[in-house]
Short mmCIF file of C-alpha atoms and ligand atoms in Angstrom, two decimals:
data_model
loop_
_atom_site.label_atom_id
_atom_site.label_comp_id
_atom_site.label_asym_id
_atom_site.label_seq_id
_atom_site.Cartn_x
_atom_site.Cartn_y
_atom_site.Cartn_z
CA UNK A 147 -27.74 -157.26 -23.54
CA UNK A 148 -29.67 -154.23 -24.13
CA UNK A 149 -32.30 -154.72 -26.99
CA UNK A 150 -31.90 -151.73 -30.18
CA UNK A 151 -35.88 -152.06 -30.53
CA UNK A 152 -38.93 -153.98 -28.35
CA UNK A 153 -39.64 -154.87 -25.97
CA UNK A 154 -37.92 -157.83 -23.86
CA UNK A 155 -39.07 -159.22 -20.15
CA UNK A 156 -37.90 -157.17 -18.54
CA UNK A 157 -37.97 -153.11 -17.99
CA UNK A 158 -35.44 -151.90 -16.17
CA UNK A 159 -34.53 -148.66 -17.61
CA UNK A 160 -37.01 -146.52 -20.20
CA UNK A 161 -34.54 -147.29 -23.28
CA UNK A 162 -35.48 -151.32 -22.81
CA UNK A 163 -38.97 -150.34 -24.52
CA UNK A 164 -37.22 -149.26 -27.38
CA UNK A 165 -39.44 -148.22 -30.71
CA UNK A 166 -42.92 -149.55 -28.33
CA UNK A 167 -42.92 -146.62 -26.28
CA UNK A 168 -45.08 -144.55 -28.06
CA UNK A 169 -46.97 -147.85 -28.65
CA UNK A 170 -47.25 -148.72 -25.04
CA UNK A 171 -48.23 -144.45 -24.21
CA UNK A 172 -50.80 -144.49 -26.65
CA UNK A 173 -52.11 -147.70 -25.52
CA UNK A 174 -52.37 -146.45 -21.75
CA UNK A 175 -54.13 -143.35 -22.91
CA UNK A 176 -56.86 -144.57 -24.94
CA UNK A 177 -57.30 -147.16 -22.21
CA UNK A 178 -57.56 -145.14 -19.43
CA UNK A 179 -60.18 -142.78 -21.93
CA UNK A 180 -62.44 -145.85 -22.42
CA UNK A 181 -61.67 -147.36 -19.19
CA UNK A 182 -63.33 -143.79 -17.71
CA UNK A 183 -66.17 -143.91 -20.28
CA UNK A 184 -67.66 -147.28 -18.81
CA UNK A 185 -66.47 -149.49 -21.77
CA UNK A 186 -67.65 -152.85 -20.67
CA UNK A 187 -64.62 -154.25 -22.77
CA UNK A 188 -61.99 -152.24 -21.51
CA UNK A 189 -63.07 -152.95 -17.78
CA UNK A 190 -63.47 -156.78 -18.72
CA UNK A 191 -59.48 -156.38 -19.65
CA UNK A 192 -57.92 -159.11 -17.55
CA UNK A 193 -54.57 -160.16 -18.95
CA UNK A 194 -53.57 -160.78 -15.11
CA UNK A 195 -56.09 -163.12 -14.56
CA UNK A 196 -54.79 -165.84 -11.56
CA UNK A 197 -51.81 -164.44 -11.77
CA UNK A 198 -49.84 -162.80 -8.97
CA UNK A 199 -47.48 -159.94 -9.32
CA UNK A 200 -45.02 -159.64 -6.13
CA UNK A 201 -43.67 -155.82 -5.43
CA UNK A 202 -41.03 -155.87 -3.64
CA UNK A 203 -39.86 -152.81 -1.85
CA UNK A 204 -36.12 -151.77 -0.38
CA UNK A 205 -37.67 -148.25 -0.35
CA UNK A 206 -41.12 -146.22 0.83
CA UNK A 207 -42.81 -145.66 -1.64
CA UNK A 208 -46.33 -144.15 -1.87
CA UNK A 209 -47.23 -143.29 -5.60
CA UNK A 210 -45.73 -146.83 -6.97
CA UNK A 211 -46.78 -149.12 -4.32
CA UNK A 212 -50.73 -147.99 -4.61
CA UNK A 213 -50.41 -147.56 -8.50
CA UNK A 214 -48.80 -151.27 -9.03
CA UNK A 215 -51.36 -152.58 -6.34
CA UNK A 216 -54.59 -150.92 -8.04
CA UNK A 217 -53.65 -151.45 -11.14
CA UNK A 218 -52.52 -154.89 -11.12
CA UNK A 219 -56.19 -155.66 -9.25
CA UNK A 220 -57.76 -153.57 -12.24
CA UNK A 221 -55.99 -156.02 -14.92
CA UNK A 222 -57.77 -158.75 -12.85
CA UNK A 223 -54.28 -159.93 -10.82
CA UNK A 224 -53.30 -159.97 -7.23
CA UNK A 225 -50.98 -157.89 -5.90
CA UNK A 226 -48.08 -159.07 -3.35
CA UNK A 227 -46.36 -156.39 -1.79
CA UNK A 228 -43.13 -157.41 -0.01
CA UNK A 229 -41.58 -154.88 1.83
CA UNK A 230 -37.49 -155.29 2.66
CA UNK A 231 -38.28 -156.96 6.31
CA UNK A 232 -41.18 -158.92 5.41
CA UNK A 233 -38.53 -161.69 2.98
CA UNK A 234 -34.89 -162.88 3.46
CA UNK A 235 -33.65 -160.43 0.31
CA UNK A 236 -30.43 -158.86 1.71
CA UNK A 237 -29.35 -160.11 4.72
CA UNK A 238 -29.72 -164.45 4.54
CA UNK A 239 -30.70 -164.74 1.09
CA UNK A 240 -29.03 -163.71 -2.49
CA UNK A 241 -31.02 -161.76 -5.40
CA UNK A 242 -30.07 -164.55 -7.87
CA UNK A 243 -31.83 -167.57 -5.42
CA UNK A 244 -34.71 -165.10 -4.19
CA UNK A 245 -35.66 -164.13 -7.70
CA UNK A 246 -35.64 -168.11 -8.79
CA UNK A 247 -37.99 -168.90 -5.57
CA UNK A 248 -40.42 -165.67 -6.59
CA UNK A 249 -40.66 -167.14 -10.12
CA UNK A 250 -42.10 -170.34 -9.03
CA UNK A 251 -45.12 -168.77 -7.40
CA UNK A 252 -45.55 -165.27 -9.38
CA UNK A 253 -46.09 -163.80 -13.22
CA UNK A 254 -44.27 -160.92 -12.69
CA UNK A 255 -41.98 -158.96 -9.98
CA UNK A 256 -41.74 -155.56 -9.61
CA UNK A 257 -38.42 -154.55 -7.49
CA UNK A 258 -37.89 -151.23 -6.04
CA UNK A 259 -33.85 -151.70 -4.88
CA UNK A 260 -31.02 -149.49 -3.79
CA UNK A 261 -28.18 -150.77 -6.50
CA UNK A 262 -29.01 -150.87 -10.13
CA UNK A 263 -26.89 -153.86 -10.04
CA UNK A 264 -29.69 -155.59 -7.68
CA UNK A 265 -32.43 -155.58 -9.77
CA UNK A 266 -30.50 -156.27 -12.72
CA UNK A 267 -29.84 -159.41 -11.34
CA UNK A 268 -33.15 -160.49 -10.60
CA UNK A 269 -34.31 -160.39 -13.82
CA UNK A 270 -31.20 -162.08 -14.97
CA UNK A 271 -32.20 -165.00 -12.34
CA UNK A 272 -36.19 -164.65 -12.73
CA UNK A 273 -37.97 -166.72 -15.40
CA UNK A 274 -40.97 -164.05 -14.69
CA UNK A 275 -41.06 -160.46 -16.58
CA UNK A 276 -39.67 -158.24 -13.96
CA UNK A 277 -40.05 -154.40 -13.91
CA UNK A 278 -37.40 -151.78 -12.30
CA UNK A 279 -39.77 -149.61 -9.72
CA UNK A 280 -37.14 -147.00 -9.17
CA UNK A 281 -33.34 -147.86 -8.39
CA UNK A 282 -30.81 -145.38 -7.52
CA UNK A 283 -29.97 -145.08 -11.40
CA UNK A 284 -33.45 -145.61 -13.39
CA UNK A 285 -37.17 -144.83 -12.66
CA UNK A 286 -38.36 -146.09 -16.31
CA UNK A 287 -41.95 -146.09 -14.72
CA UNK A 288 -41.96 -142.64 -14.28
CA UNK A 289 -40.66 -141.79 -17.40
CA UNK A 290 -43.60 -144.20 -18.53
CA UNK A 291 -46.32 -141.91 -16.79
CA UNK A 292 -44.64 -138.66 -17.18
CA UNK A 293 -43.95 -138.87 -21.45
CA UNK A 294 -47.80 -140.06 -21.54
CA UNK A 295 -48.86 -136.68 -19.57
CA UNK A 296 -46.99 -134.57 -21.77
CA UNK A 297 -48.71 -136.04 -24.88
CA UNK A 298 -51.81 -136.01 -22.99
CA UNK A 299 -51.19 -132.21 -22.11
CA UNK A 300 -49.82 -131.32 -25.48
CA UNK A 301 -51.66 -133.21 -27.71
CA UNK A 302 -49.03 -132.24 -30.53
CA UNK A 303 -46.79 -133.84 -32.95
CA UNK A 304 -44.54 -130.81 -32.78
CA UNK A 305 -40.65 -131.07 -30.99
CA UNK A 306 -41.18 -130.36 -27.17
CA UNK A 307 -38.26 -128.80 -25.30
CA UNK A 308 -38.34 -130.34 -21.84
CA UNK A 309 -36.03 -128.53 -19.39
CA UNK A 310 -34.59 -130.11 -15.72
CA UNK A 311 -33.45 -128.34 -13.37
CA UNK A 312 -31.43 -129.88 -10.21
CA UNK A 313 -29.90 -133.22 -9.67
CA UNK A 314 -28.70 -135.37 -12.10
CA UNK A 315 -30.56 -137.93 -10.96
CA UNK A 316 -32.53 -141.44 -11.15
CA UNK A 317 -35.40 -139.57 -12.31
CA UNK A 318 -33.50 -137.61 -15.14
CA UNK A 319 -31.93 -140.57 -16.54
CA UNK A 320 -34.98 -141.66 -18.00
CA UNK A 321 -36.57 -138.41 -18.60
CA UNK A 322 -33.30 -137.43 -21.00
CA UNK A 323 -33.99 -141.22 -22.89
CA UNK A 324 -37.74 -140.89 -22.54
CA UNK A 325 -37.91 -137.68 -24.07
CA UNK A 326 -35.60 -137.97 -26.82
CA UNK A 327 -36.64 -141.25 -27.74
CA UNK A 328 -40.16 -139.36 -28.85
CA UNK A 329 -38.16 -136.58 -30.56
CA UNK A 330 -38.29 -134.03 -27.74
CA UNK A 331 -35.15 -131.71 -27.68
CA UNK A 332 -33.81 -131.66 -23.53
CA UNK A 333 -32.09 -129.01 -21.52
CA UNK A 334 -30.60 -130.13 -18.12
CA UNK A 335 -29.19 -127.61 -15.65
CA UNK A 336 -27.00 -128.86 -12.58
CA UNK A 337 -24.19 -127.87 -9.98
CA UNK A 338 -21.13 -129.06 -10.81
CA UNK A 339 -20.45 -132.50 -9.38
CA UNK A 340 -23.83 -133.44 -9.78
CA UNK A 341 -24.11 -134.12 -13.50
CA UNK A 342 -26.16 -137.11 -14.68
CA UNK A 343 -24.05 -140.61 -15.34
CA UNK A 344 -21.68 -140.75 -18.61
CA UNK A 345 -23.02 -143.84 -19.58
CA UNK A 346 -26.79 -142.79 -20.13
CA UNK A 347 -26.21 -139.40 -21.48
CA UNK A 348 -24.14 -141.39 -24.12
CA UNK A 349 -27.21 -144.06 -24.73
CA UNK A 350 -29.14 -140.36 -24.47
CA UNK A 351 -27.51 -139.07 -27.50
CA UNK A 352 -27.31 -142.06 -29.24
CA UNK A 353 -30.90 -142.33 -29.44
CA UNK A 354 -31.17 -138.42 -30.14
CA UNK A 355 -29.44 -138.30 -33.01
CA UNK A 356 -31.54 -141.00 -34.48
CA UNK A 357 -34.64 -138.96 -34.08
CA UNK A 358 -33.27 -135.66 -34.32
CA UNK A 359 -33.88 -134.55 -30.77
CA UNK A 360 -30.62 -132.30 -29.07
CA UNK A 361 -29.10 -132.54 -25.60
CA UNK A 362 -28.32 -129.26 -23.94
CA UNK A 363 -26.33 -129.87 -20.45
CA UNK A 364 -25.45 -126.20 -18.35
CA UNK A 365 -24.94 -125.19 -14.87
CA UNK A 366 -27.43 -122.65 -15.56
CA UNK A 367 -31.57 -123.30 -14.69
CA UNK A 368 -32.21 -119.71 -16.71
CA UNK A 369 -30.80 -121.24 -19.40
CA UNK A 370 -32.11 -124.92 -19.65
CA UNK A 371 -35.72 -123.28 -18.39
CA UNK A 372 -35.48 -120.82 -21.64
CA UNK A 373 -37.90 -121.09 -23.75
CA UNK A 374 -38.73 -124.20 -22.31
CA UNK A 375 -42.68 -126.02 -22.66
CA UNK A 376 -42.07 -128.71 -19.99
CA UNK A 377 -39.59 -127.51 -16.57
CA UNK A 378 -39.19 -130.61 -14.15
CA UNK A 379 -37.40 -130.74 -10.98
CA UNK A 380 -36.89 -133.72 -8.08
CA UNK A 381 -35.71 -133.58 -4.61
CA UNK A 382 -32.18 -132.45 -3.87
CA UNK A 383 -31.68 -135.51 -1.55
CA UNK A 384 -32.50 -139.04 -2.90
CA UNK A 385 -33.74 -141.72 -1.11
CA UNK A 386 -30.11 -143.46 0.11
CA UNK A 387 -28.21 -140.43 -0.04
CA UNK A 388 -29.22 -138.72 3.50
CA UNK A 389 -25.97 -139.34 4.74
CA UNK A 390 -24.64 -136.90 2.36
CA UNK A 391 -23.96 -133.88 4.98
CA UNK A 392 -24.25 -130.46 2.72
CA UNK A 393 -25.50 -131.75 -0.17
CA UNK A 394 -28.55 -129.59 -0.24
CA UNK A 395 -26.06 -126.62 0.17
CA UNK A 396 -24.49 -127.12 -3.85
CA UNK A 397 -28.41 -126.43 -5.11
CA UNK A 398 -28.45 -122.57 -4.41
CA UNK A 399 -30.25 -121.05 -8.11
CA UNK A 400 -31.70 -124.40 -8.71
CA UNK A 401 -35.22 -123.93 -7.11
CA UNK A 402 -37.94 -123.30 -9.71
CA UNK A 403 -39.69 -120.80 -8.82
CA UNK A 404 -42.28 -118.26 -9.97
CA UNK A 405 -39.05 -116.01 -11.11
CA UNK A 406 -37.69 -119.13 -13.24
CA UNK A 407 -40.62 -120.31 -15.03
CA UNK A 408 -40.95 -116.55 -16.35
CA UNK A 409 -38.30 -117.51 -18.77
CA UNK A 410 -40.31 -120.67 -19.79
CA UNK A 411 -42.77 -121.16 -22.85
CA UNK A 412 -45.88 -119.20 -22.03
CA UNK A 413 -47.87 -122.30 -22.34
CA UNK A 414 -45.70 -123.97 -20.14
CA UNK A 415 -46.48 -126.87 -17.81
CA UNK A 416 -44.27 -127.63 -14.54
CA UNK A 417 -43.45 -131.88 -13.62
CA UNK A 418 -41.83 -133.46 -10.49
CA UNK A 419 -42.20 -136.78 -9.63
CA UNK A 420 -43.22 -136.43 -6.36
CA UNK A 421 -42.72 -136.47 -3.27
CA UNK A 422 -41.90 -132.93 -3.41
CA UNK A 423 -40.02 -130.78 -0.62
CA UNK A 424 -42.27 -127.50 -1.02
CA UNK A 425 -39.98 -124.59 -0.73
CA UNK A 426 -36.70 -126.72 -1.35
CA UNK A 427 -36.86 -127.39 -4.97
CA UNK A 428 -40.31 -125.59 -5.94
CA UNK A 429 -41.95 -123.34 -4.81
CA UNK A 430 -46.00 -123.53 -3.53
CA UNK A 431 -46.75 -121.10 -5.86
CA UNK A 432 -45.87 -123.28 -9.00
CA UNK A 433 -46.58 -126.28 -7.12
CA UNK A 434 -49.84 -125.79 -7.07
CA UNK A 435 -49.49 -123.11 -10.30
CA UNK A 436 -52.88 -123.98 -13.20
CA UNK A 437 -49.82 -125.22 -15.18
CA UNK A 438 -48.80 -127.79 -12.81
CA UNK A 439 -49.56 -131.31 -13.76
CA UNK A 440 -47.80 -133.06 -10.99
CA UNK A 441 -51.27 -134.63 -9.98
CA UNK A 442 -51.62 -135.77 -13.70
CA UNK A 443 -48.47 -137.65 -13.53
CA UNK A 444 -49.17 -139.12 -10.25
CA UNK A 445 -52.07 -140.75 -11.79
CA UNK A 446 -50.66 -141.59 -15.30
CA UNK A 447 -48.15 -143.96 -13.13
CA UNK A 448 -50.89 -146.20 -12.79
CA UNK A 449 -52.66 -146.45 -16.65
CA UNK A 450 -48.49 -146.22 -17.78
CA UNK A 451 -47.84 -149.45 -15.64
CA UNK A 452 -51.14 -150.92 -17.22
CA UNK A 453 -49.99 -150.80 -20.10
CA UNK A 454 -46.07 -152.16 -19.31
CA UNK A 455 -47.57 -154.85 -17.51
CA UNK A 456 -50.14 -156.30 -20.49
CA UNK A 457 -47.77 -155.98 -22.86
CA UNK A 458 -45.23 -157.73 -20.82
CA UNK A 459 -47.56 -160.24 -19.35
CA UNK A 460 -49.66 -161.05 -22.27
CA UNK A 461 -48.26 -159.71 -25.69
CA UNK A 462 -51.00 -160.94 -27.60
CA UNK A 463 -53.94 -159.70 -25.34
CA UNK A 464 -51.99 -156.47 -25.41
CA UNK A 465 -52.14 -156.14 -28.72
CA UNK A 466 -55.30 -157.04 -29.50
CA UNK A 467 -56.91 -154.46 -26.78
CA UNK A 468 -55.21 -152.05 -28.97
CA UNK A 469 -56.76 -153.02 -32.01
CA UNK A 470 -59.60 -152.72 -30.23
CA UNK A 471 -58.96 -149.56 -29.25
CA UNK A 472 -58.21 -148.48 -32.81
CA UNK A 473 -54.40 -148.09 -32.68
CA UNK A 474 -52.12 -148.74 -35.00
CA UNK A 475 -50.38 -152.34 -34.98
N1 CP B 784 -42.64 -140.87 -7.82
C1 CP B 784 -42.54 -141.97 -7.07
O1 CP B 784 -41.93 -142.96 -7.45
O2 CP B 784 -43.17 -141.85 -5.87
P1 CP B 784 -43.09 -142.90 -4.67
O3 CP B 784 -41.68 -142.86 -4.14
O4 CP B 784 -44.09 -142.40 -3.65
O5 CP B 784 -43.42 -144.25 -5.18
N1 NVA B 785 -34.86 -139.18 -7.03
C1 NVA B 785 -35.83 -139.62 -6.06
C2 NVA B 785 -37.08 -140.03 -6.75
C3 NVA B 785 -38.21 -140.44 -5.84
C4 NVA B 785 -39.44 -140.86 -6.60
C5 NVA B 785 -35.26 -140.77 -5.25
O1 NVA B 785 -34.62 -141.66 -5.83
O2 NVA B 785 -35.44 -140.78 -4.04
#
């Protein structure tokens, strides 16, 4: 059952943190501050000592395998990267028994899997914390990285209005919760047919109405991109969905472009996840725009998944690095 606050052992979609994400943000930016300055206690942060954290991937991936892998080594762990042929996950062996074999041997398992459903049911079976890595319905880790680069690029208590333009996607699922979990107000624009799934926007508004965030859902980028501080887009095509003949075709007036952004927030800032397909869904020219912080985010994934790990991992040595840190309890 889903938790209404904290944090349980597992993370497989952005709402799970409930009232600790700001907690676990403001954690992984004041680390990654000190961690940059040289402080000898921050780099002596070990929480993952002799432990070993197994990633196991259905998927490439480039940004989450080398951000689990260095950052896991930074919290003094070892990494185990399992990619789909390299264990007997799928084709002779069940999620349930593989995720009871994995928790013999490792602390934690991070599981990048087509179906939702899959890595739901490892950490039903595991007896290890076990963290979603991107399924075809959630990317809570990138929520994770990209809510810590707006406050980072912000810096302000004020409402944010955080605009998405595209497919209703993985990556918008947790953006919407992310986002209005902190209070930001969110404006999604997609082609018909591709709206994001019932059952989060519900949870979405749920939570919004709680902290007094709004929901705006149109067909029309001009309109979600209005006014807008934050405009994020994603690929067209998800991984798993190249078999979809066309698709690409329903996503004419959904690039953002230099021509789209001019609608924005002047002191606007433009997200994607990454990877992006340059001159599908953005342009070069706000790609690679002063206001771009898709290099940012890339980064934050790592100091983000720091932070989800400690606090998962070791609770207590979480919590005392942030009173060390000076945040509040
Ligand atoms: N954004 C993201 O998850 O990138 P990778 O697919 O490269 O891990
Ligand atoms: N929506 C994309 C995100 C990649 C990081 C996918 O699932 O392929």
């Amino acid at each position: 059952m889903r938790p209404t606050a904290g944090m349980t052992d597992a993370l497989l979609a952005i709402d799970d943190l409930g009232d600790d994400l700001e907690a676990v943000l403001r954690w992984a930016i004041e680390f990654k501050r000190l961690w940059k300055s040289g402080d000898e206690v921050v780099l002596n942060f070990m929480p993952l000592d002799t432990l070993t954290v197994g990633c196991i991937y259905e998927k490439p991936s480039t940004r989450t395998r080398v951000s689990f892998e260095v950052g896991i080594d930074r919290l003094g762990g070892n990494p185990l990267t399992l990619l789909k042929n390299d264990i007997q996950l799928g084709t002779s062996e069940t999620v349930s028994d593989t995720a009871k074999v994995l928790s013999r041997f490792l602390g934690a398992i991070t599981y990048r899997c087509y179906a939702h459903a899959d890595v739901t049911e490892l950490a039903e079976s595991a007896d290890v914390p076990v963290i979603n890595a991107l399924s075809d319905k959630h990317h809570p880790c990138q929520a994770a990285a990209d809510l810590m680069t707006v406050m980072e690029a912000f810096d302000t208590d004020e409402k944010l209005r955080v605009s998405w333009v595209g497919d209703g996607n993985n990556v918008l699922h947790d953006l919407m919760l992310a986002s209005v979990m902190l209070g930001h107000d969110v404006a999604y624009a997609v082609p018909k047919g591709y709206e994001p799934a019932e059952d989060v926007v519900a949870r979405a508004h749920a939570i919004a109405e709680k902290t007094g965030a709004t929901i705006t859902a149109t067909n029309d980028a001009v309109e979600a991109v209005s006014g807008s501080h934050v405009i994020y887009t994603d690929v067209f095509v998800s991984m798993g969905e190249e078999h979809l003949d066309g698709k690409m075709n329903d996503f004419d007036g959904f690039q953002v472009n230099e021509d789209l952004v001019a609608n924005a927030d002047q002191d606007w800032r433009f997200m994607h996840c990454l990877p992006a397909h340059r001159g599908e869904e953005v342009t070069d020219g706000v790609m690679d725009h002063a206001q771009s912080i898709v290099f940012d985010q890339a980064e934050n994934r790592m100091w983000a998944q720091m932070s989800i790990m400690a606090r998962l991992v070791d609770p207590a040595a979480w919590e005392a690095m942030g009173e060390f840190m000076g945040l509040e309890a």
